[in-house]
mmCIF file of C-alpha atoms in Angstrom:
data_model
loop_
_atom_site.group_PDB
_atom_site.id
_atom_site.type_symbol
_atom_site.label_atom_id
_atom_site.label_comp_id
_atom_site.label_asym_id
_atom_site.label_seq_id
_atom_site.Cartn_x
_atom_site.Cartn_y
_atom_site.Cartn_z
ATOM 1 C CA MET A 275 0.000 0.000 0.000
ATOM 2 C CA THR A 276 1.129 3.541 -0.771
ATOM 3 C CA ASN A 277 -0.096 6.954 0.279
ATOM 4 C CA THR A 278 -0.299 8.638 -3.106
ATOM 5 C CA GLY A 279 -4.024 8.306 -3.801
ATOM 6 C CA ARG A 280 -6.323 11.303 -4.106
ATOM 7 C CA LEU A 281 -9.544 11.757 -2.166
ATOM 8 C CA CYS A 282 -12.358 13.808 -3.657
ATOM 9 C CA VAL A 283 -15.331 14.436 -1.375
ATOM 10 C CA VAL A 284 -18.625 15.256 -3.105
ATOM 11 C CA ILE A 285 -20.609 17.377 -0.642
ATOM 12 C CA GLY A 286 -24.026 18.995 -0.771
ATOM 13 C CA LYS A 287 -27.479 19.158 0.741
ATOM 14 C CA GLY A 288 -29.434 15.932 0.665
ATOM 15 C CA GLY A 289 -31.402 15.596 -2.564
ATOM 16 C CA VAL A 290 -29.306 17.889 -4.787
ATOM 17 C CA GLY A 291 -27.826 15.014 -6.799
ATOM 18 C CA LYS A 292 -24.544 14.269 -4.971
ATOM 19 C CA SER A 293 -24.637 10.568 -5.753
ATOM 20 C CA THR A 294 -25.301 11.226 -9.430
ATOM 21 C CA VAL A 295 -22.409 13.696 -9.644
ATOM 22 C CA ALA A 296 -20.098 11.300 -7.767
ATOM 23 C CA ALA A 297 -20.935 8.488 -10.202
ATOM 24 C CA ALA A 298 -20.526 10.668 -13.303
ATOM 25 C CA LEU A 299 -17.271 12.126 -11.953
ATOM 26 C CA ALA A 300 -15.913 8.600 -11.541
ATOM 27 C CA LEU A 301 -16.660 7.835 -15.189
ATOM 28 C CA ALA A 302 -15.010 11.104 -16.239
ATOM 29 C CA ALA A 303 -11.866 10.236 -14.261
ATOM 30 C CA ALA A 304 -11.811 6.712 -15.704
ATOM 31 C CA ARG A 305 -11.650 8.242 -19.180
ATOM 32 C CA ARG A 306 -8.426 9.906 -18.050
ATOM 33 C CA ARG A 307 -7.014 6.449 -17.331
ATOM 34 C CA GLN A 308 -7.476 6.812 -13.593
ATOM 35 C CA ARG A 309 -8.487 3.839 -11.470
ATOM 36 C CA VAL A 310 -11.399 5.021 -9.361
ATOM 37 C CA LEU A 311 -13.205 3.796 -6.254
ATOM 38 C CA VAL A 312 -16.532 5.413 -5.304
ATOM 39 C CA VAL A 313 -17.367 5.078 -1.609
ATOM 40 C CA SER A 314 -20.653 5.651 0.188
ATOM 41 C CA PHE A 315 -21.511 5.571 3.903
ATOM 42 C CA ASP A 316 -25.273 5.654 3.407
ATOM 43 C CA ILE A 317 -27.196 2.618 4.639
ATOM 44 C CA GLY A 318 -30.546 3.254 2.967
ATOM 45 C CA HIS A 319 -29.139 4.627 -0.287
ATOM 46 C CA SER A 320 -25.954 3.856 -2.151
ATOM 47 C CA VAL A 321 -24.209 5.348 -5.156
ATOM 48 C CA ALA A 322 -24.150 1.797 -6.517
ATOM 49 C CA GLU A 323 -27.841 2.229 -7.320
ATOM 50 C CA ILE A 324 -26.933 5.126 -9.620
ATOM 51 C CA PHE A 325 -24.552 2.836 -11.487
ATOM 52 C CA GLY A 326 -27.268 0.192 -11.595
ATOM 53 C CA VAL A 327 -25.290 -2.448 -9.683
ATOM 54 C CA ALA A 328 -25.804 -4.167 -6.346
ATOM 55 C CA THR A 329 -23.221 -3.713 -3.616
ATOM 56 C CA GLY A 330 -22.498 -5.022 -0.165
ATOM 57 C CA ALA A 331 -19.555 -4.923 2.216
ATOM 58 C CA LYS A 332 -17.043 -5.738 -0.532
ATOM 59 C CA VAL A 333 -15.684 -3.797 -3.498
ATOM 60 C CA VAL A 334 -17.850 -4.290 -6.596
ATOM 61 C CA PRO A 335 -16.536 -3.535 -10.122
ATOM 62 C CA VAL A 336 -18.682 -1.241 -12.291
ATOM 63 C CA THR A 337 -16.416 -0.828 -15.325
ATOM 64 C CA GLU A 338 -12.813 -1.753 -16.047
ATOM 65 C CA ASN A 339 -11.500 1.259 -14.093
ATOM 66 C CA VAL A 340 -14.392 2.058 -11.728
ATOM 67 C CA ASP A 341 -15.251 0.180 -8.510
ATOM 68 C CA VAL A 342 -17.843 0.946 -5.845
ATOM 69 C CA LEU A 343 -17.935 0.234 -2.109
ATOM 70 C CA ARG A 344 -20.465 0.899 0.637
ATOM 71 C CA ILE A 345 -18.899 1.168 4.100
ATOM 72 C CA ASP A 346 -21.361 0.079 6.778
ATOM 73 C CA PRO A 347 -20.371 1.803 10.081
ATOM 74 C CA THR A 348 -22.167 -0.837 12.143
ATOM 75 C CA ALA A 349 -20.312 -3.688 10.446
ATOM 76 C CA VAL A 350 -16.963 -1.901 10.883
ATOM 77 C CA VAL A 351 -17.597 -1.467 14.618
ATOM 78 C CA ASP A 352 -18.721 -5.080 14.972
ATOM 79 C CA ASP A 353 -15.412 -6.212 13.442
ATOM 80 C CA LEU A 354 -13.455 -4.012 15.846
ATOM 81 C CA TYR A 355 -15.447 -5.237 18.829
ATOM 82 C CA ARG A 356 -14.799 -8.881 17.956
ATOM 83 C CA SER A 357 -11.095 -8.143 17.473
ATOM 84 C CA VAL A 358 -10.781 -6.503 20.896
ATOM 85 C CA HIS A 359 -12.840 -9.278 22.483
ATOM 86 C CA ARG A 360 -10.370 -11.858 21.166
ATOM 87 C CA MET A 361 -7.458 -9.836 22.530
ATOM 88 C CA LEU A 362 -9.098 -9.827 25.961
ATOM 89 C CA ALA A 363 -9.769 -13.547 26.087
ATOM 90 C CA PRO A 364 -6.678 -14.349 28.223
ATOM 91 C CA ALA A 365 -7.338 -11.454 30.602
ATOM 92 C CA ALA A 366 -8.327 -12.035 34.217
ATOM 93 C CA ALA A 367 -11.748 -10.947 35.366
ATOM 94 C CA HIS A 368 -10.288 -8.236 37.604
ATOM 95 C CA HIS A 369 -7.282 -6.018 37.064
ATOM 96 C CA ARG A 370 -4.607 -5.606 39.723
ATOM 97 C CA LEU A 371 -3.987 -1.863 39.513
ATOM 98 C CA GLY A 372 -5.299 0.624 42.040
ATOM 99 C CA VAL A 373 -6.988 2.778 39.391
ATOM 100 C CA ARG A 374 -10.189 2.163 37.498
ATOM 101 C CA VAL A 375 -9.456 0.809 34.032
ATOM 102 C CA PRO A 376 -12.289 1.100 31.478
ATOM 103 C CA ASP A 377 -13.174 -2.005 29.514
ATOM 104 C CA PRO A 378 -11.631 -1.624 26.027
ATOM 105 C CA ARG A 379 -14.916 -2.779 24.513
ATOM 106 C CA GLU A 380 -16.583 0.321 25.985
ATOM 107 C CA LEU A 381 -14.405 2.459 23.711
ATOM 108 C CA ILE A 382 -15.541 0.646 20.577
ATOM 109 C CA VAL A 383 -19.152 1.702 21.233
ATOM 110 C CA ALA A 384 -18.269 5.181 22.527
ATOM 111 C CA PRO A 385 -19.841 8.225 20.818
ATOM 112 C CA GLY A 386 -18.201 8.787 17.457
ATOM 113 C CA ALA A 387 -16.337 5.471 17.402
ATOM 114 C CA ALA A 388 -18.340 4.111 14.465
ATOM 115 C CA ASP A 389 -17.797 7.289 12.466
ATOM 116 C CA LEU A 390 -14.067 7.309 13.178
ATOM 117 C CA ALA A 391 -13.755 3.644 12.247
ATOM 118 C CA SER A 392 -15.575 4.295 8.957
ATOM 119 C CA LEU A 393 -13.372 7.274 8.142
ATOM 120 C CA ASP A 394 -10.273 5.223 8.933
ATOM 121 C CA ARG A 395 -11.527 2.531 6.568
ATOM 122 C CA LEU A 396 -11.853 5.274 3.948
ATOM 123 C CA ALA A 397 -8.262 6.360 4.683
ATOM 124 C CA GLY A 398 -7.192 2.783 4.037
ATOM 125 C CA CYS A 399 -8.890 2.894 0.635
ATOM 126 C CA VAL A 400 -7.130 6.168 -0.236
ATOM 127 C CA ALA A 401 -3.773 4.613 0.671
ATOM 128 C CA ASP A 402 -4.500 1.458 -1.335
ATOM 129 C CA ASP A 403 -2.482 1.458 -4.565
ATOM 130 C CA ARG A 404 -5.306 -0.278 -6.424
ATOM 131 C CA TRP A 405 -6.899 3.149 -6.970
ATOM 132 C CA ASP A 406 -5.575 6.509 -8.141
ATOM 133 C CA LEU A 407 -8.682 8.364 -7.027
ATOM 134 C CA VAL A 408 -11.220 7.684 -4.278
ATOM 135 C CA ILE A 409 -14.494 9.607 -4.531
ATOM 136 C CA LEU A 410 -16.589 9.836 -1.375
ATOM 137 C CA ASP A 411 -20.306 10.366 -1.877
ATOM 138 C CA ALA A 412 -20.637 12.306 1.376
ATOM 139 C CA PRO A 413 -23.749 12.028 3.552
ATOM 140 C CA PRO A 414 -26.148 14.999 3.880
ATOM 141 C CA THR A 415 -25.078 18.240 5.521
ATOM 142 C CA GLN A 416 -25.561 17.673 9.252
ATOM 143 C CA GLN A 417 -24.282 14.114 9.165
ATOM 144 C CA TRP A 418 -21.208 15.200 7.207
ATOM 145 C CA LEU A 419 -20.449 18.096 9.555
ATOM 146 C CA THR A 420 -20.653 15.690 12.486
ATOM 147 C CA LEU A 421 -18.467 13.183 10.664
ATOM 148 C CA VAL A 422 -15.560 15.548 9.908
ATOM 149 C CA ALA A 423 -15.533 16.772 13.516
ATOM 150 C CA VAL A 424 -15.336 13.248 14.920
ATOM 151 C CA PRO A 425 -11.556 12.515 14.851
ATOM 152 C CA GLU A 426 -10.599 15.446 17.048
ATOM 153 C CA ALA A 427 -13.719 15.053 19.224
ATOM 154 C CA VAL A 428 -13.080 11.361 19.902
ATOM 155 C CA VAL A 429 -9.505 12.017 21.030
ATOM 156 C CA GLY A 430 -10.771 14.728 23.386
ATOM 157 C CA TYR A 431 -13.473 12.411 24.719
ATOM 158 C CA LEU A 432 -11.024 9.597 25.415
ATOM 159 C CA GLU A 433 -8.639 11.960 27.140
ATOM 160 C CA GLY A 434 -11.534 13.057 29.351
ATOM 161 C CA ILE A 435 -12.633 9.582 30.468
ATOM 162 C CA TRP A 436 -9.091 8.261 30.961
ATOM 163 C CA PRO A 437 -6.324 10.905 31.074
ATOM 164 C CA GLN A 438 -2.833 10.235 29.825
ATOM 165 C CA HIS A 439 -1.199 9.886 33.257
ATOM 166 C CA LEU A 440 -3.606 7.072 34.138
ATOM 167 C CA ARG A 441 -2.978 5.373 30.794
ATOM 168 C CA VAL A 442 0.766 5.464 31.402
ATOM 169 C CA ALA A 443 0.325 3.887 34.841
ATOM 170 C CA ALA A 444 -1.895 1.145 33.440
ATOM 171 C CA GLY A 445 0.315 0.419 30.444
ATOM 172 C CA VAL A 446 3.389 -0.523 32.483
ATOM 173 C CA GLY A 447 1.600 -3.052 34.674
ATOM 174 C CA THR A 448 0.856 -6.735 34.207
ATOM 175 C CA ASP A 449 -2.920 -6.441 33.836
ATOM 176 C CA VAL A 450 -3.735 -7.821 30.390
ATOM 177 C CA ARG A 451 -6.943 -5.832 30.151
ATOM 178 C CA ALA A 452 -5.140 -2.585 30.916
ATOM 179 C CA ILE A 453 -2.398 -3.333 28.397
ATOM 180 C CA VAL A 454 -4.993 -4.109 25.718
ATOM 181 C CA LEU A 455 -6.840 -0.897 26.564
ATOM 182 C CA VAL A 456 -3.710 1.215 26.157
ATOM 183 C CA ALA A 457 -3.035 -0.472 22.817
ATOM 184 C CA VAL A 458 -6.607 0.214 21.664
ATOM 185 C CA LEU A 459 -6.301 3.866 22.668
ATOM 186 C CA GLU A 460 -3.099 4.197 20.690
ATOM 187 C CA GLN A 461 -4.822 2.686 17.655
ATOM 188 C CA ILE A 462 -7.683 5.138 18.028
ATOM 189 C CA LYS A 463 -5.327 8.113 18.247
ATOM 190 C CA LYS A 464 -3.368 6.949 15.214
ATOM 191 C CA ALA A 465 -6.615 6.465 13.307
ATOM 192 C CA ALA A 466 -7.707 9.990 14.211
ATOM 193 C CA ASP A 467 -4.364 11.391 13.036
ATOM 194 C CA ARG A 468 -4.647 9.480 9.744
ATOM 195 C CA VAL A 469 -8.140 10.813 9.129
ATOM 196 C CA VAL A 470 -7.231 14.430 9.943
ATOM 197 C CA ALA A 471 -4.260 14.225 7.556
ATOM 198 C CA MET A 472 -6.438 12.620 4.872
ATOM 199 C CA LEU A 473 -9.055 15.372 5.083
ATOM 200 C CA ALA A 474 -6.358 18.067 4.921
ATOM 201 C CA ARG A 475 -5.160 16.579 1.604
ATOM 202 C CA ALA A 476 -8.645 16.031 0.190
ATOM 203 C CA GLU A 477 -10.413 17.893 -2.587
ATOM 204 C CA ALA A 478 -14.041 18.965 -2.219
ATOM 205 C CA VAL A 479 -16.639 19.217 -4.973
ATOM 206 C CA LEU A 480 -19.742 21.106 -3.900
ATOM 207 C CA VAL A 481 -23.046 20.143 -5.504
ATOM 208 C CA THR A 482 -25.885 22.628 -5.243
ATOM 209 C CA THR A 483 -29.053 23.782 -6.965
ATOM 210 C CA GLY A 484 -30.955 27.043 -7.198
ATOM 211 C CA GLU A 485 -33.325 26.285 -4.290
ATOM 212 C CA ARG A 486 -32.944 28.600 -1.309
ATOM 213 C CA ALA A 487 -32.342 25.775 1.182
ATOM 214 C CA ALA A 488 -29.569 24.392 -1.009
ATOM 215 C CA ARG A 489 -27.971 27.838 -1.299
ATOM 216 C CA SER A 490 -27.766 28.342 2.468
ATOM 217 C CA GLU A 491 -26.439 24.848 3.156
ATOM 218 C CA SER A 492 -23.895 25.253 0.362
ATOM 219 C CA ALA A 493 -22.339 28.170 2.234
ATOM 220 C CA ILE A 494 -22.065 26.071 5.400
ATOM 221 C CA LEU A 495 -20.533 23.102 3.585
ATOM 222 C CA ALA A 496 -18.033 25.192 1.620
ATOM 223 C CA SER A 497 -16.917 26.904 4.825
ATOM 224 C CA ALA A 498 -16.503 23.565 6.593
ATOM 225 C CA ALA A 499 -14.415 22.236 3.702
ATOM 226 C CA GLY A 500 -12.092 25.229 3.918
ATOM 227 C CA LEU A 501 -11.914 25.076 7.694
ATOM 228 C CA TYR A 502 -10.800 21.445 7.572
ATOM 229 C CA GLY A 503 -8.103 22.224 5.025
ATOM 230 C CA MET A 504 -9.680 20.745 1.907
ATOM 231 C CA THR A 505 -8.905 22.102 -1.535
ATOM 232 C CA LEU A 506 -12.086 23.551 -3.064
ATOM 233 C CA ARG A 507 -11.805 21.631 -6.325
ATOM 234 C CA GLY A 508 -15.073 22.608 -7.945
ATOM 235 C CA ALA A 509 -18.729 23.514 -7.705
ATOM 236 C CA VAL A 510 -21.478 21.807 -9.673
ATOM 237 C CA ILE A 511 -24.686 23.785 -10.151
ATOM 238 C CA ASN A 512 -27.097 20.943 -10.757
ATOM 239 C CA ARG A 513 -30.575 20.724 -12.295
ATOM 240 C CA VAL A 514 -30.399 24.088 -14.006
ATOM 241 C CA LEU A 515 -33.653 24.757 -15.840
ATOM 242 C CA PRO A 516 -32.933 25.239 -19.554
ATOM 243 C CA ASN A 517 -33.908 28.465 -21.256
ATOM 244 C CA LEU A 518 -36.934 28.175 -23.544
ATOM 245 C CA SER A 519 -35.638 28.697 -27.045
ATOM 246 C CA GLY A 520 -37.214 31.262 -29.324
ATOM 247 C CA ALA A 521 -38.420 28.490 -31.614
ATOM 248 C CA SER A 522 -40.322 26.685 -28.861
ATOM 249 C CA VAL A 523 -42.200 29.669 -27.443
ATOM 250 C CA PRO A 524 -44.664 30.048 -30.349
ATOM 251 C CA LEU A 525 -45.595 26.397 -29.942
ATOM 252 C CA VAL A 526 -46.921 26.958 -26.412
ATOM 253 C CA GLY A 527 -47.890 30.605 -26.807
ATOM 254 C CA ALA A 528 -48.992 32.389 -23.653
ATOM 255 C CA HIS A 529 -49.997 29.246 -21.805
ATOM 256 C CA PRO A 530 -49.948 29.727 -17.982
ATOM 257 C CA ALA A 531 -47.386 26.931 -17.738
ATOM 258 C CA VAL A 532 -44.883 29.131 -19.582
ATOM 259 C CA PHE A 533 -45.189 31.897 -16.979
ATOM 260 C CA TRP A 534 -44.999 29.326 -14.166
ATOM 261 C CA TYR A 535 -41.853 27.813 -15.669
ATOM 262 C CA GLU A 536 -40.161 31.188 -16.189
ATOM 263 C CA ALA A 537 -41.031 32.270 -12.633
ATOM 264 C CA ILE A 538 -39.342 29.153 -11.224
ATOM 265 C CA ARG A 539 -36.370 29.564 -13.543
ATOM 266 C CA THR A 540 -35.927 33.203 -12.498
ATOM 267 C CA ASP A 541 -36.140 32.335 -8.802
ATOM 268 C CA ARG A 542 -33.542 29.579 -9.135
ATOM 269 C CA SER A 543 -31.199 31.783 -11.139
ATOM 270 C CA HIS A 544 -30.423 33.660 -7.904
ATOM 271 C CA GLY A 545 -28.565 30.643 -6.515
ATOM 272 C CA LEU A 546 -24.832 30.080 -6.596
ATOM 273 C CA ASP A 547 -23.521 32.602 -9.093
ATOM 274 C CA PRO A 548 -20.977 30.902 -11.414
ATOM 275 C CA GLU A 549 -18.849 34.043 -11.668
ATOM 276 C CA ARG A 550 -18.664 34.497 -7.895
ATOM 277 C CA ALA A 551 -18.101 30.780 -7.329
ATOM 278 C CA GLY A 552 -15.220 30.901 -9.799
ATOM 279 C CA ARG A 553 -13.283 33.111 -7.368
ATOM 280 C CA HIS A 554 -13.250 30.319 -4.792
ATOM 281 C CA PHE A 555 -13.429 27.068 -6.768
ATOM 282 C CA ALA A 556 -10.987 25.831 -9.382
ATOM 283 C CA GLU A 557 -13.848 24.798 -11.702
ATOM 284 C CA VAL A 558 -17.552 25.614 -11.884
ATOM 285 C CA VAL A 559 -19.819 23.367 -13.958
ATOM 286 C CA SER A 560 -23.535 23.790 -14.653
ATOM 287 C CA LEU A 561 -25.687 20.739 -15.404
ATOM 288 C CA GLU A 562 -29.124 21.174 -16.956
ATOM 289 C CA LEU A 563 -32.104 19.321 -15.557
ATOM 290 C CA SER A 564 -32.601 16.068 -17.432
ATOM 291 C CA ALA A 565 -35.968 14.719 -18.500
ATOM 292 C CA TYR A 566 -34.874 11.274 -17.294
ATOM 293 C CA GLU A 567 -33.398 10.131 -14.007
ATOM 294 C CA PRO A 568 -29.707 9.482 -14.784
ATOM 295 C CA VAL A 569 -29.447 5.878 -13.584
ATOM 296 C CA GLY A 570 -27.156 3.471 -15.413
ATOM 297 C CA LEU A 571 -24.000 3.990 -17.427
ATOM 298 C CA ALA A 572 -25.721 5.119 -20.636
ATOM 299 C CA LEU A 573 -27.469 8.062 -18.961
ATOM 300 C CA LEU A 574 -24.446 8.959 -16.834
ATOM 301 C CA GLU A 575 -22.073 9.311 -19.797
ATOM 302 C CA PRO A 576 -23.415 12.739 -20.962
ATOM 303 C CA LEU A 577 -22.929 14.063 -17.419
ATOM 304 C CA ALA A 578 -19.414 12.637 -17.372
ATOM 305 C CA ASP A 579 -18.687 14.665 -20.524
ATOM 306 C CA ARG A 580 -19.437 17.860 -18.594
ATOM 307 C CA LEU A 581 -17.446 16.838 -15.511
ATOM 308 C CA VAL A 582 -14.147 16.029 -17.246
ATOM 309 C CA PRO A 583 -12.570 19.340 -15.996
ATOM 310 C CA LEU A 584 -13.075 18.148 -12.403
ATOM 311 C CA ALA A 585 -11.413 14.779 -13.000
ATOM 312 C CA GLU A 586 -7.851 16.095 -12.833
ATOM 313 C CA PRO A 587 -6.066 17.247 -9.643
ATOM 314 C CA ALA A 588 -6.490 20.907 -8.773
ATOM 315 C CA GLY A 589 -3.724 23.245 -9.877
ATOM 316 C CA ASP A 590 -2.640 26.492 -8.290
ATOM 317 C CA GLY A 591 -5.819 28.424 -9.087
ATOM 318 C CA PRO A 592 -8.761 29.381 -6.836
ATOM 319 C CA GLY A 593 -9.450 26.988 -3.981
ATOM 320 C CA ALA A 594 -6.060 25.268 -4.129
ATOM 321 C CA GLY A 595 -3.890 24.544 -1.150
ATOM 322 C CA GLY A 596 -6.301 24.297 1.791
ATOM 323 C CA ILE A 597 -4.926 25.884 4.977
ATOM 324 C CA THR A 598 -1.480 27.368 4.371
ATOM 325 C CA VAL A 599 1.122 29.398 6.245
ATOM 326 C CA ARG A 600 3.257 32.025 4.522
ATOM 327 C CA LEU A 601 5.910 34.536 5.495
ATOM 328 C CA VAL A 602 4.490 38.012 4.877
ATOM 329 C CA SER A 603 7.585 40.049 5.577
ATOM 330 C CA GLY A 604 10.764 40.433 7.622
ATOM 331 C CA SER A 605 13.024 37.882 9.272
ATOM 332 C CA GLY A 606 13.880 36.751 12.782
ATOM 333 C CA LEU A 607 12.028 38.720 15.449
ATOM 334 C CA GLU A 608 10.825 41.139 12.767
ATOM 335 C CA SER A 609 9.010 38.385 10.859
ATOM 336 C CA ARG A 610 5.309 38.494 10.163
ATOM 337 C CA TYR A 611 3.454 35.307 9.225
ATOM 338 C CA ALA A 612 -0.035 34.687 7.906
ATOM 339 C CA MET A 613 -2.177 31.604 8.396
ATOM 340 C CA CYS A 614 -4.506 31.497 5.374
ATOM 341 C CA ILE A 615 -7.853 29.680 5.560
ATOM 342 C CA PRO A 616 -10.215 29.662 2.553
ATOM 343 C CA LEU A 617 -13.781 30.370 3.713
ATOM 344 C CA PRO A 618 -15.920 30.935 0.608
ATOM 345 C CA MET A 619 -19.492 32.149 0.845
ATOM 346 C CA VAL A 620 -18.993 33.405 4.427
ATOM 347 C CA ASP A 621 -20.210 36.745 5.722
ATOM 348 C CA SER A 622 -17.476 38.501 7.673
ATOM 349 C CA PRO A 623 -19.780 39.422 10.644
ATOM 350 C CA SER A 624 -20.173 35.694 11.375
ATOM 351 C CA LEU A 625 -16.407 35.137 11.788
ATOM 352 C CA ARG A 626 -14.791 34.753 15.199
ATOM 353 C CA VAL A 627 -11.110 34.009 15.848
ATOM 354 C CA GLY A 628 -9.400 33.171 19.139
ATOM 355 C CA ARG A 629 -6.318 31.393 20.424
ATOM 356 C CA VAL A 630 -5.940 28.828 23.200
ATOM 357 C CA GLU A 631 -2.342 27.741 23.790
ATOM 358 C CA ASP A 632 -1.137 25.998 20.584
ATOM 359 C CA GLU A 633 -4.480 26.166 18.780
ATOM 360 C CA VAL A 634 -6.588 28.801 17.084
ATOM 361 C CA ILE A 635 -10.369 28.575 17.284
ATOM 362 C CA VAL A 636 -12.198 29.723 14.172
ATOM 363 C CA SER A 637 -15.972 30.078 14.040
ATOM 364 C CA ALA A 638 -17.715 30.752 10.740
ATOM 365 C CA GLY A 639 -21.444 30.911 11.275
ATOM 366 C CA GLU A 640 -22.504 27.448 12.467
ATOM 367 C CA ILE A 641 -19.050 25.914 11.890
ATOM 368 C CA ARG A 642 -16.371 25.909 14.571
ATOM 369 C CA ARG A 643 -12.982 24.224 14.680
ATOM 370 C CA ARG A 644 -9.880 24.206 16.836
ATOM 371 C CA ILE A 645 -6.864 24.167 14.508
ATOM 372 C CA ARG A 646 -3.450 23.160 15.808
ATOM 373 C CA LEU A 647 -0.837 25.735 14.867
ATOM 374 C CA ALA A 648 2.190 24.974 12.733
ATOM 375 C CA SER A 649 5.361 24.728 14.810
ATOM 376 C CA VAL A 650 6.649 28.137 13.729
ATOM 377 C CA LEU A 651 3.403 29.824 14.791
ATOM 378 C CA ARG A 652 3.402 28.253 18.257
ATOM 379 C CA ARG A 653 6.309 30.550 19.109
ATOM 380 C CA CYS A 654 4.383 33.609 17.933
ATOM 381 C CA ARG A 655 1.684 35.945 19.164
ATOM 382 C CA VAL A 656 -1.476 36.715 17.225
ATOM 383 C CA ASP A 657 -1.117 40.061 15.462
ATOM 384 C CA GLY A 658 -4.567 40.604 13.997
ATOM 385 C CA ALA A 659 -6.692 39.069 11.261
ATOM 386 C CA HIS A 660 -8.174 40.084 7.923
ATOM 387 C CA PHE A 661 -11.000 38.607 5.834
ATOM 388 C CA ALA A 662 -11.651 39.466 2.196
ATOM 389 C CA ASP A 663 -12.780 37.639 -0.966
ATOM 390 C CA GLY A 664 -13.419 34.409 0.900
ATOM 391 C CA MET A 665 -9.959 34.177 2.500
ATOM 392 C CA LEU A 666 -9.280 34.531 6.228
ATOM 393 C CA GLU A 667 -5.733 35.548 7.124
ATOM 394 C CA ILE A 668 -4.591 35.387 10.758
ATOM 395 C CA TYR A 669 -1.331 37.240 11.353
ATOM 396 C CA PHE A 670 1.438 36.296 13.784
ATOM 397 C CA ARG A 671 4.628 37.906 15.083
ATOM 398 C CA PRO A 672 7.421 36.139 17.000
ATOM 399 C CA ASP A 673 7.179 36.120 20.801
ATOM 400 C CA PRO A 674 10.623 37.314 22.024
ATOM 401 C CA GLN A 675 10.337 35.154 25.149
ATOM 402 C CA VAL A 676 10.204 31.855 23.249
ATOM 403 C CA TRP A 677 11.592 32.698 19.798
ATOM 404 C CA PRO A 678 14.992 31.007 19.206
ATOM 405 C CA THR A 679 17.909 33.405 18.974
#
């Protein structure tokens, strides 16, 4: 296994056509000779249905270069539970240490454990050299926002129920259960680190429509993608109502349906503006509403034609790079650094920035994240912030008390 695969996360409000776009994007990438795996976490609905194939817990081939996989969080946790149970088989019923040691199996069913295990399974797919590109058909908005926050939340939760000093004491003893527990905790922390690193390298494709609910959720999702370090690869404006051609209007005349159609089309035209979106996303693609539900390879191919620009890795244009740190000016104690976080579609009044020890806390509307500072910034003081054109810049200057001389 290698770690060179790309992850593209297709995000959007439920019902905007994420699964369809994910499937068509996979076909577009396969045309570029990329080996693609499309992954879904949904239990009741799977992107495999869009391809017209059945899927289970194993990888299923769709075409020569496209595979599909549904990750069942419950099944992943069951596997982990059985694994830990086998490890505990030789353990005595009671531990010998003078501190309370949680049962390792309690951690497997702890809040967020299933989500973390599923994300770690996804990270394994990204690292698997069988595929050049892994496309995640992300769950709907609230579930996705919960999912991306899980790795850091789980580590904090575990630290709260069993702090590090107690883990160290338990790990050097002879209690098998305690030793297994420490090993499980280390696996969980490593899994969380893998997932955080994977998300920071990921590309995000936002799918939206002209409906008002989709517009508002698109802003939240785009901000979350930027806040978690993802490259904003592209935006797909889906189900665009086609303009009635001049030749077709005389055929229907002044029928009330024409006015109804134009009223809906006008209302939806106030959605995600392609020109504005182009300032934040590397590519913006509009897909017209189809008369037929695009299920099966034959109906997906025309959509794949339109999505070819999104099939290649992002370059250095808008949306590239995720969270970055740059030297603004000076050197040594006179240096000034900027931490740059892309936050498209965010209103500046909703932004809040703070610092707690080696982390900055950024709130953008309903999204909030604690971001660990790069090593050079941990020896600096915050020196203001600036937000313009969808980019938040937090400035730092060296702290003379801790800056190396």
